[in-house]
Coordinates of C-alpha atoms in Angstrom, one line a residue:
Chain K
X157 CA -13.5 -1.5 -33.0
X158 CA -10.0 -0.7 -31.9
X159 CA -8.6 0.7 -28.6
X160 CA -6.5 3.8 -28.3
X161 CA -4.8 5.3 -25.3
X162 CA -2.3 8.0 -24.4
X163 CA -0.5 9.5 -21.5
X164 CA 1.2 12.8 -21.0
X165 CA 2.8 13.8 -17.7
X166 CA 2.7 17.2 -16.2
X167 CA 5.5 16.5 -13.7
X168 CA 8.9 15.1 -14.6
X169 CA 9.2 13.3 -11.3
X170 CA 6.7 10.7 -12.5
X171 CA 8.2 10.1 -16.0
X172 CA 9.5 6.8 -14.6
X173 CA 5.9 5.5 -14.5
X174 CA 5.3 5.7 -18.3
X175 CA 5.8 2.1 -19.3
X176 CA 3.8 0.7 -16.5
X177 CA 1.0 3.3 -16.7
X178 CA 0.7 2.8 -20.5
X179 CA 0.5 -1.0 -20.1
X180 CA -2.2 -0.7 -17.4
X181 CA -4.1 1.8 -19.5
X182 CA -4.1 -0.2 -22.8
X183 CA -4.7 -3.6 -21.3
X184 CA -8.5 -3.3 -20.7
X185 CA -8.8 -2.3 -24.4
X186 CA -7.7 -5.7 -25.6
X187 CA -11.4 -6.6 -25.7
X188 CA -11.8 -3.9 -28.3
X189 CA -9.0 -5.2 -30.5
X190 CA -7.2 -8.5 -29.8
X191 CA -5.2 -8.6 -33.1
X192 CA -2.1 -6.6 -32.2
X193 CA -0.8 -4.1 -29.8
X194 CA 1.6 -1.2 -30.2
X195 CA 3.0 1.8 -28.5
X196 CA 4.9 5.0 -29.5
X197 CA 6.8 6.2 -26.5
X198 CA 8.9 9.4 -26.0
X199 CA 11.8 8.5 -23.8
X200 CA 15.2 10.0 -22.9
X201 CA 16.2 12.6 -25.5
X202 CA 19.3 12.1 -27.4
X203 CA 20.8 15.1 -29.2
X204 CA 21.4 12.6 -32.0
X205 CA 19.2 10.5 -34.2
X206 CA 17.6 7.5 -32.8
X207 CA 16.4 4.8 -35.1
X208 CA 14.6 1.5 -34.4
X209 CA 15.0 -1.3 -36.8
X210 CA 13.1 -4.6 -36.8
X211 CA 13.8 -7.7 -38.8
X212 CA 10.9 -9.7 -40.2
X213 CA 13.4 -12.6 -41.0
X214 CA 17.0 -13.4 -40.2
X215 CA 19.4 -10.7 -41.0
X216 CA 23.1 -10.3 -40.5
X217 CA 23.2 -7.5 -38.0
X218 CA 27.0 -7.1 -38.6
X219 CA 26.3 -6.2 -42.2
X220 CA 23.5 -3.8 -41.2
X221 CA 25.8 -2.1 -38.8
X222 CA 28.5 -1.8 -41.5
X223 CA 25.9 -0.4 -43.9
X224 CA 25.0 2.4 -41.4
X225 CA 28.6 3.1 -40.6
X226 CA 29.0 3.9 -44.3
X227 CA 26.2 6.5 -44.0
X228 CA 27.3 8.2 -40.8
X229 CA 28.9 7.7 -37.4
X230 CA 27.2 5.0 -35.3
X231 CA 27.3 5.7 -31.6
X232 CA 25.2 2.8 -30.3
X233 CA 23.9 -0.4 -31.8
X234 CA 21.8 -2.2 -29.1
X235 CA 19.9 -5.4 -29.5
X236 CA 16.2 -5.3 -28.5
X237 CA 14.4 -8.6 -29.1
X238 CA 14.4 -9.1 -32.9
X239 CA 15.5 -5.6 -33.6
X240 CA 18.1 -3.0 -33.0
X241 CA 18.1 0.5 -31.4
X242 CA 20.7 2.6 -33.2
X243 CA 21.9 6.0 -32.2
X244 CA 23.6 7.9 -35.0
X245 CA 25.8 10.9 -34.8
X246 CA 24.5 13.3 -37.5
X247 CA 26.1 16.5 -36.2
X248 CA 28.7 16.7 -38.9
X249 CA 26.9 14.9 -41.7
X250 CA 23.1 15.4 -41.6
X251 CA 21.2 12.4 -42.9
X252 CA 18.4 12.7 -45.5
X253 CA 16.1 10.0 -44.2
X254 CA 13.7 10.2 -47.2
X255 CA 16.7 9.4 -49.5
X256 CA 18.2 6.8 -47.3
X257 CA 15.0 4.7 -46.7
X258 CA 14.8 3.3 -50.3
X259 CA 18.4 2.3 -50.2
X260 CA 18.0 0.5 -46.9
X261 CA 15.0 -1.3 -48.3
X262 CA 17.0 -2.5 -51.3
X263 CA 20.0 -3.6 -49.3
X264 CA 18.0 -5.3 -46.5
X265 CA 14.4 -6.0 -47.7
X266 CA 13.7 -8.0 -44.5
X267 CA 14.3 -4.9 -42.3
X268 CA 11.6 -2.4 -41.3
X269 CA 12.3 1.1 -40.0
X270 CA 9.9 1.3 -37.1
X271 CA 10.7 4.8 -35.9
X272 CA 13.1 7.7 -36.2
X273 CA 13.7 10.8 -34.1
X274 CA 15.3 12.2 -31.1
X275 CA 12.8 10.7 -28.6
X276 CA 10.3 8.5 -30.3
X277 CA 10.5 4.7 -30.1
X278 CA 7.8 2.5 -31.6
X279 CA 7.2 -1.0 -30.5
X280 CA 4.4 -3.1 -32.0
X281 CA 3.6 -6.8 -32.2
X282 CA 0.8 -9.2 -33.1
X283 CA -0.7 -10.4 -29.8
X284 CA -1.3 -9.1 -26.4
X285 CA -0.1 -6.0 -24.6
X286 CA 1.5 -8.1 -21.9
X287 CA 3.6 -9.9 -24.5
X288 CA 4.7 -6.7 -26.2
X289 CA 5.7 -5.1 -22.9
X290 CA 7.6 -8.2 -21.7
X291 CA 9.4 -8.7 -25.0
X292 CA 10.8 -5.2 -25.2
X293 CA 10.9 -4.7 -21.4
X294 CA 8.8 -1.6 -21.5
X295 CA 7.3 -1.9 -18.0
X296 CA 10.1 0.3 -16.6
X297 CA 10.2 2.6 -19.6
X298 CA 10.8 6.2 -18.6
X299 CA 9.4 9.0 -20.7
X300 CA 7.3 12.2 -20.8
X301 CA 4.5 10.9 -23.0
X302 CA 3.3 8.0 -25.2
X303 CA 0.4 6.6 -27.1
X304 CA -0.8 3.0 -27.5
X305 CA -3.2 1.0 -29.6
X306 CA -5.0 -2.4 -29.6
X307 CA -6.1 -3.4 -33.1
X308 CA -9.1 -5.1 -34.5
X309 CA -8.2 -5.4 -38.2
X310 CA -11.0 -4.5 -40.5
X311 CA -9.5 -3.5 -43.9
X312 CA -5.9 -4.8 -44.1
X313 CA -4.0 -7.8 -42.9
X314 CA -2.9 -8.7 -39.4
X315 CA 0.9 -8.4 -39.1
X316 CA 3.4 -6.2 -37.3
X317 CA 3.7 -3.6 -40.0
X318 CA 0.0 -3.0 -40.4
X319 CA -0.3 -2.5 -36.7
X320 CA -0.4 0.9 -35.0
X321 CA 1.3 3.4 -34.3
X322 CA 2.0 4.7 -37.7
X323 CA 4.9 7.2 -38.2
X324 CA 5.6 9.4 -41.1
X325 CA 8.4 11.7 -39.8
X326 CA 10.9 11.8 -37.0
X327 CA 9.2 12.0 -33.6
X328 CA 5.7 11.9 -35.1
X329 CA 3.3 9.0 -34.8
X330 CA -0.5 8.4 -34.6
X331 CA -2.9 5.7 -33.3
X332 CA -6.4 5.6 -34.8
X333 CA -9.8 4.0 -34.1
X334 CA -12.1 4.0 -37.1
X335 CA -12.1 4.0 -40.9
X336 CA -11.2 6.6 -43.5
X337 CA -13.8 6.6 -46.2
X338 CA -12.0 8.8 -48.7
X339 CA -8.8 6.9 -48.2
X340 CA -8.0 6.2 -51.9
X341 CA -8.6 9.8 -52.9
X342 CA -6.5 11.0 -50.0
X343 CA -3.8 8.5 -50.8
X344 CA -3.6 9.5 -54.5
X345 CA -3.4 13.1 -53.6
X346 CA -0.6 12.6 -51.1
X347 CA 1.2 10.3 -53.5
X348 CA 1.1 13.0 -56.2
X349 CA 3.0 15.1 -53.7
X350 CA 5.7 12.5 -53.6
X351 CA 4.7 10.7 -50.4
X352 CA 5.5 7.0 -50.3
X353 CA 3.1 4.7 -48.5
X354 CA 4.5 1.6 -46.8
X355 CA 1.2 -0.2 -46.1
X356 CA -2.3 -0.3 -47.4
X357 CA -3.7 0.6 -43.9
X358 CA -6.0 3.6 -44.1
X359 CA -4.6 5.0 -40.8
X360 CA -1.2 5.5 -42.4
X361 CA -2.8 8.2 -44.5
X362 CA -3.5 10.2 -41.4
X363 CA 0.2 10.2 -40.4
X364 CA 1.2 11.3 -43.9
X365 CA -1.5 14.0 -44.1
X366 CA -0.3 15.5 -40.8
X367 CA 3.3 15.5 -41.8
X368 CA 2.4 17.2 -45.1
X369 CA 0.4 19.9 -43.2
X370 CA 3.3 20.5 -40.8
X371 CA 5.7 20.8 -43.8
X372 CA 3.4 23.5 -45.2
X373 CA 4.2 25.5 -42.0
X374 CA 0.9 24.9 -40.2
X375 CA 0.9 24.4 -36.5
X376 CA -0.2 21.0 -35.1
X377 CA -3.5 22.5 -34.1
X378 CA -4.1 24.1 -37.5
X379 CA -3.1 20.8 -39.2
X380 CA -5.6 18.9 -37.2
X381 CA -8.3 21.5 -38.0
X382 CA -7.5 21.1 -41.7
X383 CA -7.7 17.3 -41.3
X384 CA -11.1 17.5 -39.8
X385 CA -12.3 19.1 -43.0
X386 CA -10.3 16.9 -45.5
X387 CA -10.6 13.4 -44.1
X388 CA -14.0 11.7 -44.2
X389 CA -15.0 8.8 -42.1
X390 CA -15.1 7.8 -38.5
X391 CA -12.0 8.5 -36.5
X392 CA -10.9 9.2 -33.0
X393 CA -7.1 9.4 -33.2
X394 CA -4.2 10.5 -31.1
X395 CA -1.1 12.1 -32.7
X396 CA 2.1 12.5 -30.7
X397 CA 5.0 14.8 -31.5
X398 CA 8.2 15.5 -29.6
X399 CA 6.4 17.7 -27.1
X400 CA 2.7 17.2 -27.6
X401 CA -0.3 14.8 -27.8
X402 CA -3.3 15.8 -29.9
X403 CA -6.7 14.2 -29.9
X404 CA -9.2 14.5 -32.8
X405 CA -12.8 13.2 -32.7
X406 CA -14.7 13.2 -36.0
X407 CA -17.7 15.4 -36.6
X408 CA -20.2 12.5 -36.0
X409 CA -18.6 11.5 -32.7
X410 CA -18.7 7.9 -34.0
X411 CA -15.8 6.6 -32.1
X412 CA -15.3 6.9 -28.3
X413 CA -12.8 8.7 -26.2
X414 CA -12.6 9.7 -22.6
X415 CA -10.1 12.1 -21.0
X416 CA -8.8 11.8 -17.5
X417 CA -7.0 14.9 -16.0
X418 CA -5.2 15.4 -12.7
X419 CA -2.5 17.9 -11.7
X420 CA 0.1 15.2 -12.4
X421 CA -1.0 13.8 -15.8
X422 CA -3.5 13.6 -18.6
X423 CA -4.6 10.2 -19.8
X424 CA -6.8 9.5 -22.8
X425 CA -8.5 6.1 -23.5
X426 CA -11.3 4.7 -25.6
X427 CA -13.1 3.6 -22.4
X428 CA -13.5 4.9 -18.9
X429 CA -12.7 1.6 -17.2
X430 CA -9.0 1.9 -18.4
X431 CA -8.5 4.7 -15.9
X432 CA -9.5 2.5 -13.0
X433 CA -6.7 0.2 -13.9
X434 CA -4.1 3.0 -13.5
X435 CA -1.8 2.2 -10.5
X436 CA -2.2 5.7 -9.1
X437 CA -5.9 6.2 -10.0
X438 CA -7.2 9.5 -8.6
X439 CA -10.9 9.4 -7.9
X440 CA -11.0 13.2 -7.9
X441 CA -9.7 13.4 -11.4
X442 CA -11.6 15.4 -14.0
X443 CA -13.2 13.0 -16.5
X444 CA -14.7 14.3 -19.7
X445 CA -15.5 13.3 -23.2
X446 CA -14.5 15.3 -26.3
X447 CA -17.4 16.7 -28.3
X448 CA -18.1 15.8 -32.0
X449 CA -15.5 17.5 -34.2
X450 CA -13.4 18.5 -31.2
X451 CA -9.6 18.9 -31.2
X452 CA -7.6 18.9 -28.0
X453 CA -3.8 19.2 -27.5
X454 CA -1.6 18.9 -24.5
X455 CA 2.1 19.8 -24.1
X456 CA 4.8 18.3 -22.0
X457 CA 6.3 20.6 -19.4
X458 CA 9.8 20.0 -20.6
X459 CA 10.2 21.3 -24.0
X460 CA 12.8 19.5 -26.0
X461 CA 14.6 21.4 -28.6
X462 CA 14.4 19.2 -31.7
X463 CA 17.1 20.0 -34.2
X464 CA 15.9 17.3 -36.6
X465 CA 14.2 18.4 -39.7
X466 CA 10.7 17.1 -40.3
X467 CA 11.8 15.3 -43.4
Chain Y
X295 CA -21.5 -14.7 -3.9
X296 CA -24.5 -12.7 -2.8
X297 CA -25.2 -12.1 0.8
X298 CA -28.4 -11.0 2.3
X299 CA -28.3 -8.5 5.1
X300 CA -31.6 -7.1 6.5
X301 CA -33.7 -5.8 3.6
X302 CA -30.7 -5.6 1.3
X303 CA -29.1 -8.0 -1.1
X304 CA -25.6 -7.2 -2.2
X305 CA -23.6 -8.4 -5.2
X306 CA -19.9 -7.6 -5.3
X307 CA -19.0 -7.5 -9.0
X308 CA -15.2 -7.7 -8.4
X309 CA -14.7 -11.4 -8.8
X310 CA -17.7 -12.3 -11.0
X311 CA -18.0 -12.4 -14.7
X312 CA -20.7 -10.2 -16.2
X313 CA -22.6 -13.3 -17.2
X314 CA -22.6 -14.5 -13.6
X315 CA -23.8 -11.1 -12.4
X316 CA -26.7 -11.1 -14.9
X317 CA -27.6 -14.7 -14.1
X318 CA -27.7 -13.8 -10.4
X319 CA -29.9 -10.8 -11.0
X320 CA -32.3 -13.0 -13.0
X321 CA -32.3 -15.6 -10.3
X322 CA -33.0 -13.0 -7.6
X323 CA -35.8 -11.5 -9.6
X324 CA -37.4 -14.9 -10.1
X325 CA -37.2 -15.4 -6.3
X326 CA -39.1 -12.1 -5.9
X327 CA -36.3 -10.3 -4.1
X328 CA -37.3 -6.7 -4.3
X329 CA -34.0 -4.8 -4.3
X330 CA -30.4 -5.6 -5.1
X331 CA -27.3 -3.5 -4.7
X332 CA -24.4 -4.0 -7.1
X333 CA -21.0 -3.0 -5.7
X334 CA -17.8 -2.2 -7.6
X335 CA -19.2 -2.1 -11.1
X336 CA -15.9 -0.5 -12.2
X337 CA -17.1 0.7 -15.6
X338 CA -18.0 -2.8 -16.7
X339 CA -20.1 -3.3 -19.8
X340 CA -23.5 -5.1 -20.2
X341 CA -24.7 -4.9 -16.5
X342 CA -28.4 -5.7 -15.9
X343 CA -28.9 -6.6 -19.5
X344 CA -31.9 -8.7 -20.5
X345 CA -33.6 -8.9 -17.1
X346 CA -37.4 -9.4 -17.6
X347 CA -38.8 -9.8 -14.1
X348 CA -39.6 -7.0 -11.6
X349 CA -36.6 -6.0 -9.5
X350 CA -35.0 -2.8 -8.3
X351 CA -31.2 -2.7 -8.9
X352 CA -29.0 0.0 -7.4
X353 CA -25.5 0.2 -8.9
X354 CA -22.9 1.9 -6.8
X355 CA -20.5 3.4 -9.2
X356 CA -19.9 4.0 -12.9
X357 CA -21.0 1.5 -15.5
X358 CA -19.8 0.8 -19.1
X359 CA -21.8 0.1 -22.3
X360 CA -25.4 -1.1 -22.6
X361 CA -26.4 -0.9 -19.0
X362 CA -30.0 -2.1 -18.5
X363 CA -30.3 -2.9 -22.2
X364 CA -33.2 -5.1 -23.5
X365 CA -34.7 -5.2 -20.0
X366 CA -38.3 -5.2 -18.9
X367 CA -40.1 -4.2 -15.7
X368 CA -37.0 -3.3 -13.9
X369 CA -35.9 -0.3 -11.9
X370 CA -32.3 0.7 -12.2
X371 CA -30.5 3.4 -10.4
X372 CA -26.9 4.1 -11.3
X373 CA -24.8 6.2 -8.8
X374 CA -22.1 7.2 -11.2
X375 CA -21.6 7.9 -14.9
X376 CA -22.4 5.5 -17.7
X377 CA -20.9 4.5 -21.0
X378 CA -22.5 4.2 -24.5
X379 CA -26.1 3.1 -25.1
X380 CA -27.4 3.0 -21.5
X381 CA -30.9 1.4 -21.8
X382 CA -30.6 0.4 -25.4
X383 CA -33.8 -1.2 -26.5
X384 CA -35.3 -0.8 -23.0
X385 CA -38.8 -2.2 -22.9
X386 CA -40.4 -1.0 -19.6
X387 CA -39.5 0.3 -16.2
X388 CA -37.1 3.0 -15.1
X389 CA -33.4 3.8 -15.4
X390 CA -32.1 6.7 -13.4
X391 CA -28.5 7.8 -13.8
X392 CA -27.1 10.0 -11.0
X393 CA -24.3 11.3 -13.3
X394 CA -23.6 11.8 -17.0
X395 CA -24.3 9.4 -19.8
X396 CA -22.0 8.9 -22.8
X397 CA -23.3 8.5 -26.4
X398 CA -26.5 6.8 -27.6
X399 CA -28.4 7.0 -24.3
X400 CA -31.8 5.2 -24.6
X401 CA -31.0 4.1 -28.2
X402 CA -34.1 2.4 -29.7
X403 CA -35.8 2.2 -26.3
X404 CA -39.3 1.0 -26.8
X405 CA -40.9 1.9 -23.4
X406 CA -40.3 2.9 -19.9
X407 CA -38.4 6.0 -18.7
X408 CA -34.6 6.7 -18.8
X409 CA -33.6 9.7 -16.8
X410 CA -30.1 11.2 -16.9
X411 CA -29.5 13.6 -14.0
X412 CA -26.5 15.1 -15.8
X413 CA -25.4 15.5 -19.4
X414 CA -25.8 13.0 -22.2
X415 CA -23.4 12.7 -25.1
X416 CA -23.9 12.4 -28.8
X417 CA -27.0 10.7 -30.3
X418 CA -29.1 10.6 -27.1
X419 CA -32.5 9.1 -27.9
X420 CA -31.3 7.8 -31.3
X421 CA -34.1 5.9 -33.0
X422 CA -36.2 6.2 -29.9
X423 CA -39.2 3.9 -30.3
X424 CA -41.6 4.9 -27.6
X425 CA -39.7 5.4 -24.3
X426 CA -39.4 8.7 -22.5
X427 CA -35.8 10.1 -22.0
X428 CA -35.2 13.0 -19.7
X429 CA -31.8 14.7 -19.5
X430 CA -31.5 17.5 -17.0
X431 CA -28.3 18.8 -18.5
X432 CA -27.2 19.1 -22.2
X433 CA -27.4 16.5 -25.0
X434 CA -24.7 16.2 -27.7
X435 CA -24.5 16.1 -31.5
X436 CA -27.2 14.3 -33.5
X437 CA -29.6 13.6 -30.6
X438 CA -33.0 12.1 -31.4
X439 CA -31.7 11.0 -34.8
X440 CA -34.3 9.0 -36.6
X441 CA -36.6 9.1 -33.6
X442 CA -39.8 7.2 -34.3
X443 CA -42.0 7.5 -31.2
X444 CA -41.8 8.6 -27.7
X445 CA -40.7 11.7 -25.9
X446 CA -37.4 13.4 -25.1
X447 CA -37.1 16.2 -22.6
X448 CA -33.8 18.1 -22.4
X449 CA -33.5 20.9 -19.8
X450 CA -30.2 22.1 -21.0
X451 CA -28.9 22.7 -24.6
X452 CA -29.0 20.4 -27.6
X453 CA -26.0 19.9 -29.9
X454 CA -26.1 20.3 -33.7
X455 CA -28.5 18.4 -36.0
X456 CA -31.2 17.7 -33.3
X457 CA -33.9 15.3 -34.5
X458 CA -32.3 14.7 -37.9
X459 CA -34.6 12.5 -40.1
X460 CA -37.1 12.2 -37.3
X461 CA -40.3 10.2 -38.1
X462 CA -42.5 11.0 -35.2
X463 CA -42.5 11.7 -31.4
X464 CA -41.8 14.9 -29.6
X465 CA -38.7 16.7 -28.2
X466 CA -38.7 19.5 -25.7
X467 CA -35.5 21.5 -25.2
X468 CA -35.2 24.0 -22.3
X469 CA -32.0 25.6 -23.4
X470 CA -30.5 26.5 -26.8
X471 CA -30.7 24.3 -29.9
X472 CA -27.5 24.4 -31.9
X473 CA -29.3 23.4 -35.1
X474 CA -32.2 21.2 -36.3
X475 CA -31.6 18.3 -38.6
X476 CA -33.5 17.4 -41.8
X477 CA -37.3 17.3 -41.5
X478 CA -37.4 18.6 -37.9
X479 CA -39.3 21.8 -37.1
X480 CA -40.2 23.9 -34.1
X481 CA -43.8 23.9 -33.0
X482 CA -45.5 26.3 -30.6
X483 CA -45.9 25.0 -27.0
X484 CA -49.5 24.4 -25.9
X485 CA -51.0 23.9 -22.4
X486 CA -51.0 20.2 -22.7
X487 CA -47.2 20.3 -23.4
X488 CA -46.6 22.4 -20.3
X489 CA -48.7 20.0 -18.3
X490 CA -46.8 17.0 -19.5
X491 CA -43.4 18.7 -18.7
X492 CA -44.6 19.8 -15.3
X493 CA -45.8 16.3 -14.5
X494 CA -42.5 14.6 -15.7
X495 CA -40.2 17.1 -14.2
X496 CA -41.9 17.8 -10.8
X497 CA -40.9 14.2 -9.8
X498 CA -37.3 15.4 -10.2
X499 CA -38.0 18.6 -8.2
X500 CA -37.6 20.7 -11.3
X501 CA -40.2 23.3 -12.3
X502 CA -40.7 23.3 -16.1
X503 CA -41.6 27.0 -15.8
X504 CA -38.0 27.9 -15.0
X505 CA -37.0 26.9 -18.5
X506 CA -37.8 28.4 -21.9
X507 CA -39.0 25.1 -23.4
X508 CA -39.2 24.7 -27.1
X509 CA -41.0 21.9 -28.9
X510 CA -39.5 20.0 -31.9
X511 CA -41.5 17.6 -34.0
X512 CA -41.3 16.0 -37.5
X513 CA -42.1 18.4 -40.4
X514 CA -43.2 15.3 -42.4
X515 CA -41.7 16.7 -45.6
X516 CA -39.7 13.6 -46.3
X517 CA -42.6 11.2 -45.8
X518 CA -43.4 11.0 -49.5
X519 CA -41.2 11.3 -52.6
X520 CA -42.5 14.1 -54.8
X521 CA -41.5 14.1 -58.4
X522 CA -41.3 17.9 -58.4
X523 CA -38.4 17.6 -55.8
X524 CA -36.4 15.4 -58.2
X525 CA -33.9 18.2 -58.8
X526 CA -33.0 18.0 -55.1
X527 CA -31.7 14.5 -55.3

């Protein structure tokens, strides 16, 4: 078991609730997965590139800053717990993230690139949701949408980097409940296409698969449809992009999902009781379950204009 | 704490653990209290599980997983929706849900009757072992999978792979069947079937005649391995 949750707002006036709503939504799911908790949130858009770095061990942040300054112009370099949120100016000199990642890993092996994009920020930790939200002060986080996960590790180790969400491209992340039974086959076929895996968690393959589909020019909806045919196993997962959240339930409906819809917002969670925990719970909300093999997507009202390539 | 007002025992679930609620229900049943009302269930799992003495429990609101599971001789009414596996391994008595049920409703239920007055999700009546399950709405994918005994009545539509790998028992579907699973077959309805449906559904003020009921049973082709079918494996 694992717990997944997601929120997407239909009215910009309530974007300020995102942190608190997501915490309240994910907290009851700790009983489904007490190992770790993580969120991927889409906050204030920067026209530049936002990068979140986390250090597994001590690192000289001065040296890290200096390293980035050699790549491009650094606008911000903010401390957040044992990490840094960096805003880079890439207007004059576009960064090739795929190229830059191996260099960063060689120079600073203790660093982990958590997320990249104009909007996306990923925070994940071993332990409870409450700890995670306090550590990174996410309770007052403002944003249009976000997804969350509580993990019960089944097939790979319990640490921050094997926790969800998994990302594979700027502004793209997934949270997954289930197992991928053709994982090795899928991984080999993606690796043949040049994709580099960072963990041995099967859920990471979903993120890479979706990125590869999008790179082929498929829409998010079509990519998810292809995925339903190519990935075997049990999965209910949420995928978030700069302006959308998608939900996929496998053809056997083996893993749960419940959808809560009001004129203000859509929330998705593994269990119904999560919605009762929402601070502005609406008893008249439409509550439904996706069918076996069903795909659903929701869009934010404000469409950002991503200029980043889906490298 | 439970308080007794005239003819009504109330338990407010808000500040109790699930274990405390179930222990209270067992204690009340052994005191021969006829009816109990549970307030504020808030989608909580495992309510009224493992109760074995006669008692009527009315639950005011939606419940989580396994409601009424493993219980005997009890009468549960849920005024709200319920989560996975309502009445799993139910032994005898009645469970009535005034709402929808999620996946695995009445899984492995051995006896009694489980009645969903709404829709049921995937795998309703999975591995049913003798109970009766009635769903007045639709049932989802893979319902009655590996059913072994008992009766399933669906007034609405059935999802794909109905009665896959069924051993025995009977299923009636009033609406459309998306597809039948392995070793399930349609069987013509007879008078006894209509009588049974009329009897079961008239209690719910539903006339069986208003639906185009179809009967699904086991084709019994997978009962024995036949050497001539070797090529199929």
